Amino acid sequence: MPYLEISKKNFFHNHQMIAQAITPKEKKGIKGEIAIVLKDNAYGHGIMEIASLAKEVGIKTAFVKNLQEALSIKTFFDNIAILYPNSLPNKNALESALKIPSISFCTPSLESLQEYPSKTNIELKVDSGMHRNGIDKTKLRDAFELITTRNLNLKGVFTHNGYGDDLNSAFYVQDMEFLEIKKEALKLCEHFKIPRPKFHSLSSSGALRASNFNASLPKELQDDLFRIGIAFYGYNCSSPNTLKLKPIASLFANKISTLKLKKGTSIGYSGVSMLETDGIVSTYDIGYGDGLFRVREGMELYTTEGYRILPRASMDCISIESDTSSVCIFNDVSAFAKSFNTIPYEILVHLHAYIPRFIV
Ligand SMILES: *Cc1c(COP(=O)(O)O)cnc(C)c1O
């Protein structure tokens, strides 16, 4: 059975580094709440396990993908925002979620504001330049009108700055655009007699970049919270890499069988791997069916013990030049991400939910 170990120590370390970078205690007047993003099974780490660790370090707000995720962690947080309430629709889950006062629903359009009954907690999403989800800035007034007439509870106004990883001015252009949105929202709050909602716009890379600028704004225009995902899991995907974060997940697999093979023997599908010397090769019980990307010819990947992973991976197993009863496939997915020309998020999030997670 493959399994994931989640390092509590590294999670706590990351939390400390993030807090120190974004809301340093010694800087007076810096406010801002660190919220955790737990969507997609906590980026493949196991939503229950990560929720329990987040609660332990005092995190009060979590962002999840869908209704089911929100319900699964309802006892852990004071505020749970559902980013995509309509993905995985389920009438019973919706009814349950509507009854829980800590749960709020992200609304990316004027139409979506009409889907909810009176008193529903709403996080209004506004487009600030990513041109993905969210209402246009010019529709802000219409949204406030709908919120008032439908008697919705406006908990937040937010956007997603999609340029945090790019070291150019696009990030700041979007940041300024959200500042304008916040100013407009404050005017509308006054007009419609709605209490000031929480403002938020920054994910890991953006928060690390802009928390100082945020703190320099007049208090009422500051973002109130930061939506931190990948940094909690131990990866700093933007350069320059200033924070010393530690990956929290290690993936292990157990041995299925072992063969002693002669030099020149080919292994696996199409025999693409060939032994250059006599050696021992074992198969281990994780494959691309479990969500680990399919290691194939041309890729050089090693377990953390230094054993070579032999292409091609199969659906339910992989061959490794090793004889040990279990191996650690990775304790940092950076090498996998590089080999597959992708980002750590994509490697991690694919790990199947049925793989057991253990907090160590
Ligand atoms: C996923 C997500 C985040 C977290 O992004 P990270 O880069 O993992 O910190 C923040 N906000 C929204 C809306 C997201 O969808």
Tab-separated table of C-alpha atoms and ligand atoms in Angstrom:
chain	number	residue	atom	x	y	z
A	1	MET	CA	0.000	0.000	0.000
A	2	PRO	CA	1.403	3.413	-0.905
A	3	TYR	CA	0.985	6.142	1.701
A	4	LEU	CA	1.739	9.778	2.360
A	5	GLU	CA	3.462	11.049	5.437
A	6	ILE	CA	2.565	14.603	6.371
A	7	SER	CA	5.184	16.303	8.495
A	8	LYS	CA	3.612	18.250	11.313
A	9	LYS	CA	6.958	19.814	12.116
A	10	ASN	CA	7.369	21.146	8.585
A	11	PHE	CA	3.793	22.428	8.516
A	12	PHE	CA	4.388	24.348	11.734
A	13	HIS	CA	7.672	25.639	10.355
A	14	ASN	CA	5.962	26.868	7.179
A	15	HIS	CA	3.249	28.553	9.181
A	16	GLN	CA	5.862	30.367	11.208
A	17	MET	CA	7.780	31.485	8.116
A	18	ILE	CA	4.610	32.702	6.411
A	19	ALA	CA	3.413	34.591	9.488
A	20	GLN	CA	6.829	36.145	9.974
A	21	ALA	CA	6.982	37.266	6.333
A	22	ILE	CA	3.426	38.538	5.967
A	23	THR	CA	2.378	39.756	9.379
A	24	PRO	CA	5.577	40.261	11.381
A	25	LYS	CA	4.863	40.930	15.031
A	26	GLU	CA	7.531	43.589	15.379
A	27	LYS	CA	5.931	45.787	12.730
A	28	LYS	CA	3.216	47.690	14.478
A	29	GLY	CA	-0.048	48.241	12.691
A	30	ILE	CA	0.409	45.328	10.300
A	31	LYS	CA	-2.792	43.449	10.293
A	32	GLY	CA	-4.103	40.693	8.167
A	33	GLU	CA	-5.270	37.218	8.797
A	34	ILE	CA	-3.595	34.181	7.338
A	35	ALA	CA	-6.223	31.922	5.831
A	36	ILE	CA	-5.463	28.473	4.461
A	37	VAL	CA	-6.544	27.171	1.071
A	38	LEU	CA	-7.671	23.569	1.429
A	39	LYS	CA	-9.263	23.099	-1.983
A	40	ASP	CA	-8.873	19.872	-3.931
A	41	ASN	CA	-8.241	17.693	-0.904
A	42	ALA	CA	-5.705	20.202	0.409
A	43	TYR	CA	-3.722	20.048	-2.842
A	44	GLY	CA	-3.737	16.272	-2.563
A	45	HIS	CA	-2.403	16.251	1.012
A	46	GLY	CA	-5.675	15.142	2.658
A	47	ILE	CA	-8.179	17.782	3.688
A	48	MET	CA	-8.926	16.355	7.147
A	49	GLU	CA	-5.270	15.998	8.058
A	50	ILE	CA	-4.338	19.501	6.932
A	51	ALA	CA	-7.458	21.031	8.482
A	52	SER	CA	-6.513	19.536	11.832
A	53	LEU	CA	-2.962	20.915	11.604
A	54	ALA	CA	-4.258	24.339	10.545
A	55	LYS	CA	-6.629	24.406	13.484
A	56	GLU	CA	-3.776	23.504	15.785
A	57	VAL	CA	-1.772	26.577	14.711
A	58	GLY	CA	-4.820	28.793	15.167
A	59	ILE	CA	-5.976	29.317	11.588
A	60	LYS	CA	-9.588	30.518	11.633
A	61	THR	CA	-10.476	30.749	7.947
A	62	ALA	CA	-10.294	28.142	5.199
A	63	PHE	CA	-11.070	28.159	1.509
A	64	VAL	CA	-12.330	24.965	-0.079
A	65	LYS	CA	-13.476	23.923	-3.518
A	66	ASN	CA	-16.957	22.524	-3.077
A	67	LEU	CA	-19.846	21.812	-0.715
A	68	GLN	CA	-18.575	18.401	0.280
A	69	GLU	CA	-15.193	19.763	1.289
A	70	ALA	CA	-16.824	22.540	3.314
A	71	LEU	CA	-19.047	20.103	5.196
A	72	SER	CA	-16.173	17.730	5.895
A	73	ILE	CA	-14.247	20.404	7.841
A	74	LYS	CA	-17.163	22.298	9.347
A	75	THR	CA	-15.999	21.765	12.918
A	76	PHE	CA	-12.471	23.037	12.330
A	77	PHE	CA	-12.864	26.714	11.414
A	78	ASP	CA	-14.839	29.874	12.180
A	79	ASN	CA	-15.098	30.747	8.493
A	80	ILE	CA	-15.188	28.422	5.521
A	81	ALA	CA	-15.553	29.884	2.044
A	82	ILE	CA	-16.536	27.687	-0.874
A	83	LEU	CA	-14.727	28.812	-4.020
A	84	TYR	CA	-16.781	26.739	-6.472
A	85	PRO	CA	-20.118	25.943	-4.823
A	86	ASN	CA	-21.586	24.661	-8.082
A	87	SER	CA	-18.920	22.102	-8.804
A	88	LEU	CA	-20.138	18.699	-7.685
A	89	PRO	CA	-23.727	19.871	-7.103
A	90	ASN	CA	-25.663	18.067	-4.425
A	91	LYS	CA	-29.008	19.312	-3.162
A	92	ASN	CA	-28.705	17.805	0.303
A	93	ALA	CA	-25.187	19.090	0.766
A	94	LEU	CA	-26.324	22.556	-0.325
A	95	GLU	CA	-29.168	22.547	2.167
A	96	SER	CA	-26.862	21.447	4.958
A	97	ALA	CA	-24.238	24.046	4.051
A	98	LEU	CA	-26.814	26.858	3.935
A	99	LYS	CA	-27.735	26.081	7.532
A	100	ILE	CA	-24.174	26.427	8.824
A	101	PRO	CA	-23.395	30.044	9.752
A	102	SER	CA	-19.624	29.649	9.308
A	103	ILE	CA	-19.937	28.697	5.627
A	104	SER	CA	-19.993	31.286	2.864
A	105	PHE	CA	-20.419	31.024	-0.873
A	106	CYS	CA	-18.240	32.671	-3.489
A	107	THR	CA	-20.340	34.340	-6.175
A	108	PRO	CA	-18.540	35.046	-9.456
A	109	SER	CA	-21.457	36.627	-11.371
A	110	LEU	CA	-24.661	38.624	-10.931
A	111	GLU	CA	-26.660	35.520	-11.827
A	112	SER	CA	-25.034	33.520	-9.052
A	113	LEU	CA	-26.248	36.105	-6.520
A	114	GLN	CA	-29.783	35.107	-7.420
A	115	GLU	CA	-29.230	31.447	-6.559
A	116	TYR	CA	-29.136	31.866	-2.809
A	117	PRO	CA	-31.854	32.399	-0.216
A	118	SER	CA	-32.056	35.417	2.065
A	119	LYS	CA	-29.289	35.698	4.724
A	120	THR	CA	-26.804	33.515	2.833
A	121	ASN	CA	-23.173	34.482	3.448
A	122	ILE	CA	-21.651	35.770	0.240
A	123	GLU	CA	-18.082	36.351	-0.869
A	124	LEU	CA	-18.412	38.553	-3.936
A	125	LYS	CA	-15.774	37.883	-6.547
A	126	VAL	CA	-14.721	40.799	-8.721
A	127	ASP	CA	-12.481	40.653	-11.772
A	128	SER	CA	-9.423	42.840	-11.410
A	129	GLY	CA	-7.575	41.882	-14.562
A	130	MET	CA	-7.161	38.132	-14.659
A	131	HIS	CA	-10.350	37.998	-16.737
A	132	ARG	CA	-11.346	34.639	-15.395
A	133	ASN	CA	-14.033	34.511	-12.700
A	134	GLY	CA	-15.739	37.478	-11.122
A	135	ILE	CA	-18.045	40.344	-11.995
A	136	ASP	CA	-16.808	43.312	-13.956
A	137	LYS	CA	-15.957	46.356	-11.852
A	138	THR	CA	-18.660	48.342	-13.628
A	139	LYS	CA	-21.258	45.868	-12.282
A	140	LEU	CA	-20.338	46.417	-8.657
A	141	ARG	CA	-23.302	48.670	-8.022
A	142	ASP	CA	-25.705	46.137	-9.563
A	143	ALA	CA	-24.223	43.482	-7.301
A	144	PHE	CA	-24.707	45.609	-4.179
A	145	GLU	CA	-28.254	46.315	-5.229
A	146	LEU	CA	-28.964	42.610	-5.619
A	147	ILE	CA	-27.292	41.837	-2.303
A	148	THR	CA	-29.535	44.431	-0.641
A	149	THR	CA	-32.805	43.471	-2.291
A	150	ARG	CA	-32.182	39.761	-1.791
A	151	ASN	CA	-31.063	40.360	1.794
A	152	LEU	CA	-27.774	38.520	1.400
A	153	ASN	CA	-25.013	38.779	3.954
A	154	LEU	CA	-21.931	40.271	2.283
A	155	LYS	CA	-18.970	38.776	4.138
A	156	GLY	CA	-16.249	39.558	1.645
A	157	VAL	CA	-15.284	41.268	-1.573
A	158	PHE	CA	-12.360	39.597	-3.254
A	159	THR	CA	-10.362	39.095	-6.386
A	160	HIS	CA	-7.533	36.824	-7.466
A	161	ASN	CA	-4.294	38.402	-8.538
A	162	GLY	CA	-2.952	35.973	-11.117
A	163	TYR	CA	0.428	37.598	-11.618
A	164	GLY	CA	2.063	36.886	-8.261
A	165	ASP	CA	4.614	34.561	-9.870
A	166	ASP	CA	5.700	36.993	-12.560
A	167	LEU	CA	8.288	39.563	-11.720
A	168	ASN	CA	6.848	42.318	-13.835
A	169	SER	CA	4.432	45.168	-13.406
A	170	ALA	CA	1.259	43.230	-14.276
A	171	PHE	CA	1.002	42.185	-10.633
A	172	TYR	CA	0.973	45.785	-9.433
A	173	VAL	CA	-1.466	46.867	-12.137
A	174	GLN	CA	-3.900	44.269	-10.809
A	175	ASP	CA	-3.171	45.257	-7.229
A	176	MET	CA	-4.037	48.886	-8.036
A	177	GLU	CA	-7.173	47.796	-9.828
A	178	PHE	CA	-8.334	45.996	-6.709
A	179	LEU	CA	-7.587	49.103	-4.690
A	180	GLU	CA	-10.046	50.991	-6.896
A	181	ILE	CA	-12.567	48.196	-6.429
A	182	LYS	CA	-12.170	48.453	-2.648
A	183	LYS	CA	-12.731	52.209	-2.739
A	184	GLU	CA	-15.856	51.752	-4.833
A	185	ALA	CA	-17.081	48.945	-2.550
A	186	LEU	CA	-16.668	51.165	0.523
A	187	LYS	CA	-18.787	53.886	-1.106
A	188	LEU	CA	-21.439	51.341	-1.972
A	189	CYS	CA	-21.388	49.958	1.572
A	190	GLU	CA	-22.093	53.411	2.872
A	191	HIS	CA	-24.836	53.997	0.334
A	192	PHE	CA	-26.592	50.683	0.915
A	193	LYS	CA	-25.854	50.672	4.663
A	194	ILE	CA	-23.975	47.399	4.478
A	195	PRO	CA	-21.172	46.744	7.013
A	196	ARG	CA	-17.682	46.765	5.521
A	197	PRO	CA	-16.905	43.287	4.154
A	198	LYS	CA	-13.481	41.674	4.398
A	199	PHE	CA	-11.210	42.376	1.437
A	200	HIS	CA	-8.770	39.836	0.035
A	201	SER	CA	-6.872	39.329	-3.182
A	202	LEU	CA	-3.522	37.665	-2.577
A	203	SER	CA	-2.378	34.051	-2.685
A	204	SER	CA	1.022	32.790	-1.481
A	205	SER	CA	3.266	34.517	-4.001
A	206	GLY	CA	1.227	37.731	-4.031
A	207	ALA	CA	1.020	37.995	-0.264
A	208	LEU	CA	4.765	37.541	0.075
A	209	ARG	CA	5.246	40.293	-2.461
A	210	ALA	CA	2.633	42.841	-1.510
A	211	SER	CA	1.998	42.549	2.221
A	212	ASN	CA	4.227	45.570	2.893
A	213	PHE	CA	2.424	47.679	0.340
A	214	ASN	CA	-0.875	46.504	1.776
A	215	ALA	CA	0.231	47.593	5.236
A	216	SER	CA	1.080	51.056	3.904
A	217	LEU	CA	-2.508	51.684	2.810
A	218	PRO	CA	-5.074	53.430	4.986
A	219	LYS	CA	-6.522	50.797	7.274
A	220	GLU	CA	-9.971	50.650	5.746
A	221	LEU	CA	-8.428	49.974	2.309
A	222	GLN	CA	-6.124	47.192	3.419
A	223	ASP	CA	-6.737	43.587	2.529
A	224	ASP	CA	-7.948	41.815	5.652
A	225	LEU	CA	-6.772	38.350	4.880
A	226	PHE	CA	-4.393	36.382	2.708
A	227	ARG	CA	-5.358	33.147	1.007
A	228	ILE	CA	-2.309	30.958	1.424
A	229	GLY	CA	-2.136	27.591	-0.305
A	230	ILE	CA	1.115	26.302	-1.743
A	231	ALA	CA	3.360	27.990	0.836
A	232	PHE	CA	1.720	25.985	3.625
A	233	TYR	CA	2.506	22.825	1.663
A	234	GLY	CA	6.132	23.875	1.531
A	235	TYR	CA	6.721	25.283	-1.929
A	236	ASN	CA	7.701	28.733	-2.992
A	237	CYS	CA	6.808	28.781	-6.663
A	238	SER	CA	7.849	32.321	-7.399
A	239	SER	CA	11.355	33.615	-7.644
A	240	PRO	CA	13.241	35.025	-5.859
A	241	ASN	CA	12.981	32.199	-3.390
A	242	THR	CA	13.460	34.028	-0.132
A	243	LEU	CA	11.360	31.965	2.247
A	244	LYS	CA	12.880	28.738	3.470
A	245	LEU	CA	9.810	26.576	3.283
A	246	LYS	CA	9.813	22.819	3.768
A	247	PRO	CA	7.649	20.419	1.753
A	248	ILE	CA	5.307	18.622	4.123
A	249	ALA	CA	4.386	15.516	2.109
A	250	SER	CA	6.501	12.421	1.503
A	251	LEU	CA	5.179	9.628	-0.668
A	252	PHE	CA	6.110	6.044	0.152
A	253	ALA	CA	5.470	2.796	-1.721
A	254	ASN	CA	5.889	-0.825	-0.683
A	255	LYS	CA	7.555	-3.638	-2.516
A	256	ILE	CA	5.520	-6.072	-4.588
A	257	SER	CA	8.249	-8.350	-5.957
A	258	THR	CA	11.983	-8.549	-6.668
A	259	LEU	CA	14.031	-10.030	-9.518
A	260	LYS	CA	17.761	-10.566	-9.841
A	261	LEU	CA	18.535	-9.613	-13.415
A	262	LYS	CA	21.516	-9.910	-15.728
A	263	LYS	CA	23.207	-7.053	-17.517
A	264	GLY	CA	21.332	-6.176	-20.697
A	265	THR	CA	17.924	-7.295	-19.404
A	266	SER	CA	15.087	-5.015	-20.453
A	267	ILE	CA	12.300	-4.129	-18.061
A	268	GLY	CA	8.651	-3.199	-18.266
A	269	TYR	CA	6.493	-2.091	-21.190
A	270	SER	CA	8.342	-2.180	-24.512
A	271	GLY	CA	11.460	-2.944	-22.518
A	272	VAL	CA	12.526	0.675	-22.580
A	273	SER	CA	14.757	0.336	-19.510
A	274	MET	CA	17.837	-1.812	-19.839
A	275	LEU	CA	20.249	-2.821	-17.090
A	276	GLU	CA	23.832	-1.771	-17.708
A	277	THR	CA	25.150	-4.204	-15.097
A	278	ASP	CA	23.767	-7.241	-13.277
A	279	GLY	CA	21.359	-5.954	-10.710
A	280	ILE	CA	18.283	-6.195	-8.571
A	281	VAL	CA	15.020	-4.633	-9.610
A	282	SER	CA	11.836	-4.520	-7.550
A	283	THR	CA	8.361	-3.304	-8.268
A	284	TYR	CA	6.564	-1.011	-5.821
A	285	ASP	CA	2.867	-0.473	-5.396
A	286	ILE	CA	2.247	2.939	-6.864
A	287	GLY	CA	1.461	3.722	-10.469
A	288	TYR	CA	-0.159	6.351	-12.589
A	289	GLY	CA	-3.559	4.925	-11.614
A	290	ASP	CA	-2.855	6.247	-8.129
A	291	GLY	CA	-2.208	9.678	-9.535
A	292	LEU	CA	1.571	9.634	-9.664
A	293	PHE	CA	2.535	10.927	-13.102
A	294	ARG	CA	3.688	8.308	-15.582
A	295	VAL	CA	7.461	8.162	-15.587
A	296	ARG	CA	8.509	7.396	-19.130
A	297	GLU	CA	11.565	7.089	-21.341
A	298	GLY	CA	13.958	9.991	-21.189
A	299	MET	CA	13.155	10.826	-17.573
A	300	GLU	CA	15.747	10.448	-14.832
A	301	LEU	CA	14.061	10.271	-11.481
A	302	TYR	CA	15.319	8.797	-8.241
A	303	THR	CA	13.740	7.887	-4.930
A	304	THR	CA	14.933	9.951	-1.991
A	305	GLU	CA	17.247	7.037	-1.094
A	306	GLY	CA	18.870	7.452	-4.520
A	307	TYR	CA	17.402	4.391	-6.271
A	308	ARG	CA	16.646	4.901	-9.935
A	309	ILE	CA	12.995	4.766	-11.008
A	310	LEU	CA	12.891	2.787	-14.230
A	311	PRO	CA	10.657	3.960	-17.058
A	312	ARG	CA	8.002	3.193	-18.019
A	313	ALA	CA	5.753	3.355	-14.986
A	314	SER	CA	2.698	1.090	-15.090
A	315	MET	CA	-0.829	1.842	-13.957
A	316	ASP	CA	-0.420	0.201	-10.561
A	317	CYS	CA	3.292	-0.247	-10.042
A	318	ILE	CA	6.727	1.059	-10.863
A	319	SER	CA	10.086	-0.650	-11.189
A	320	ILE	CA	12.963	0.638	-9.128
A	321	GLU	CA	16.598	-0.464	-8.878
A	322	SER	CA	16.237	-1.407	-5.262
A	323	ASP	CA	15.667	-4.315	-2.953
A	324	THR	CA	14.305	-2.525	0.116
A	325	SER	CA	10.828	-3.294	1.408
A	326	SER	CA	9.674	0.284	0.963
A	327	VAL	CA	10.944	3.382	-0.790
A	328	CYS	CA	10.292	7.081	-0.515
A	329	ILE	CA	9.256	8.181	-3.993
A	330	PHE	CA	9.647	11.839	-3.057
A	331	ASN	CA	9.837	14.146	-0.081
A	332	ASP	CA	9.844	17.156	-2.396
A	333	VAL	CA	8.058	17.088	-5.757
A	334	SER	CA	10.275	19.696	-7.384
A	335	ALA	CA	12.217	17.097	-9.406
A	336	PHE	CA	8.995	15.443	-10.569
A	337	ALA	CA	7.518	18.816	-11.497
A	338	LYS	CA	10.637	19.679	-13.484
A	339	SER	CA	10.710	16.339	-15.298
A	340	PHE	CA	7.077	16.669	-16.269
A	341	ASN	CA	7.496	20.315	-17.189
A	342	THR	CA	4.856	21.397	-14.730
A	343	ILE	CA	4.436	22.947	-11.288
A	344	PRO	CA	4.453	21.201	-7.889
A	345	TYR	CA	0.709	21.902	-7.519
A	346	GLU	CA	-0.133	19.611	-10.432
A	347	ILE	CA	1.955	16.675	-9.231
A	348	LEU	CA	0.586	16.884	-5.678
A	349	VAL	CA	-3.073	17.453	-6.456
A	350	HIS	CA	-3.275	14.296	-8.561
A	351	LEU	CA	-2.409	11.950	-5.708
A	352	HIS	CA	-5.531	9.912	-5.236
A	353	ALA	CA	-7.669	10.587	-2.178
A	354	TYR	CA	-7.685	6.878	-1.240
A	355	ILE	CA	-3.953	6.884	-0.546
A	356	PRO	CA	-3.707	6.895	3.266
A	357	ARG	CA	-2.244	10.005	4.862
A	358	PHE	CA	-0.421	9.834	8.159
A	359	ILE	CA	0.618	12.830	10.207
A	360	VAL	CA	4.087	12.249	11.587
B	1	LIG	C1	-5.865	28.229	-5.135
B	1	LIG	C2	-6.192	29.592	-4.751
B	1	LIG	C3	-5.390	30.312	-3.855
B	1	LIG	C4	-4.075	29.778	-3.296
B	1	LIG	O1	-3.021	29.936	-4.186
B	1	LIG	P1	-1.541	29.488	-3.765
B	1	LIG	O2	-0.708	29.887	-4.932
B	1	LIG	O3	-1.583	28.015	-3.604
B	1	LIG	O4	-1.215	30.196	-2.517
B	1	LIG	C5	-5.820	31.556	-3.457
B	1	LIG	N1	-6.975	32.066	-3.919
B	1	LIG	C6	-7.761	31.415	-4.785
B	1	LIG	C7	-9.015	32.052	-5.253
B	1	LIG	C8	-7.402	30.159	-5.246
B	1	LIG	O5	-8.194	29.511	-6.110
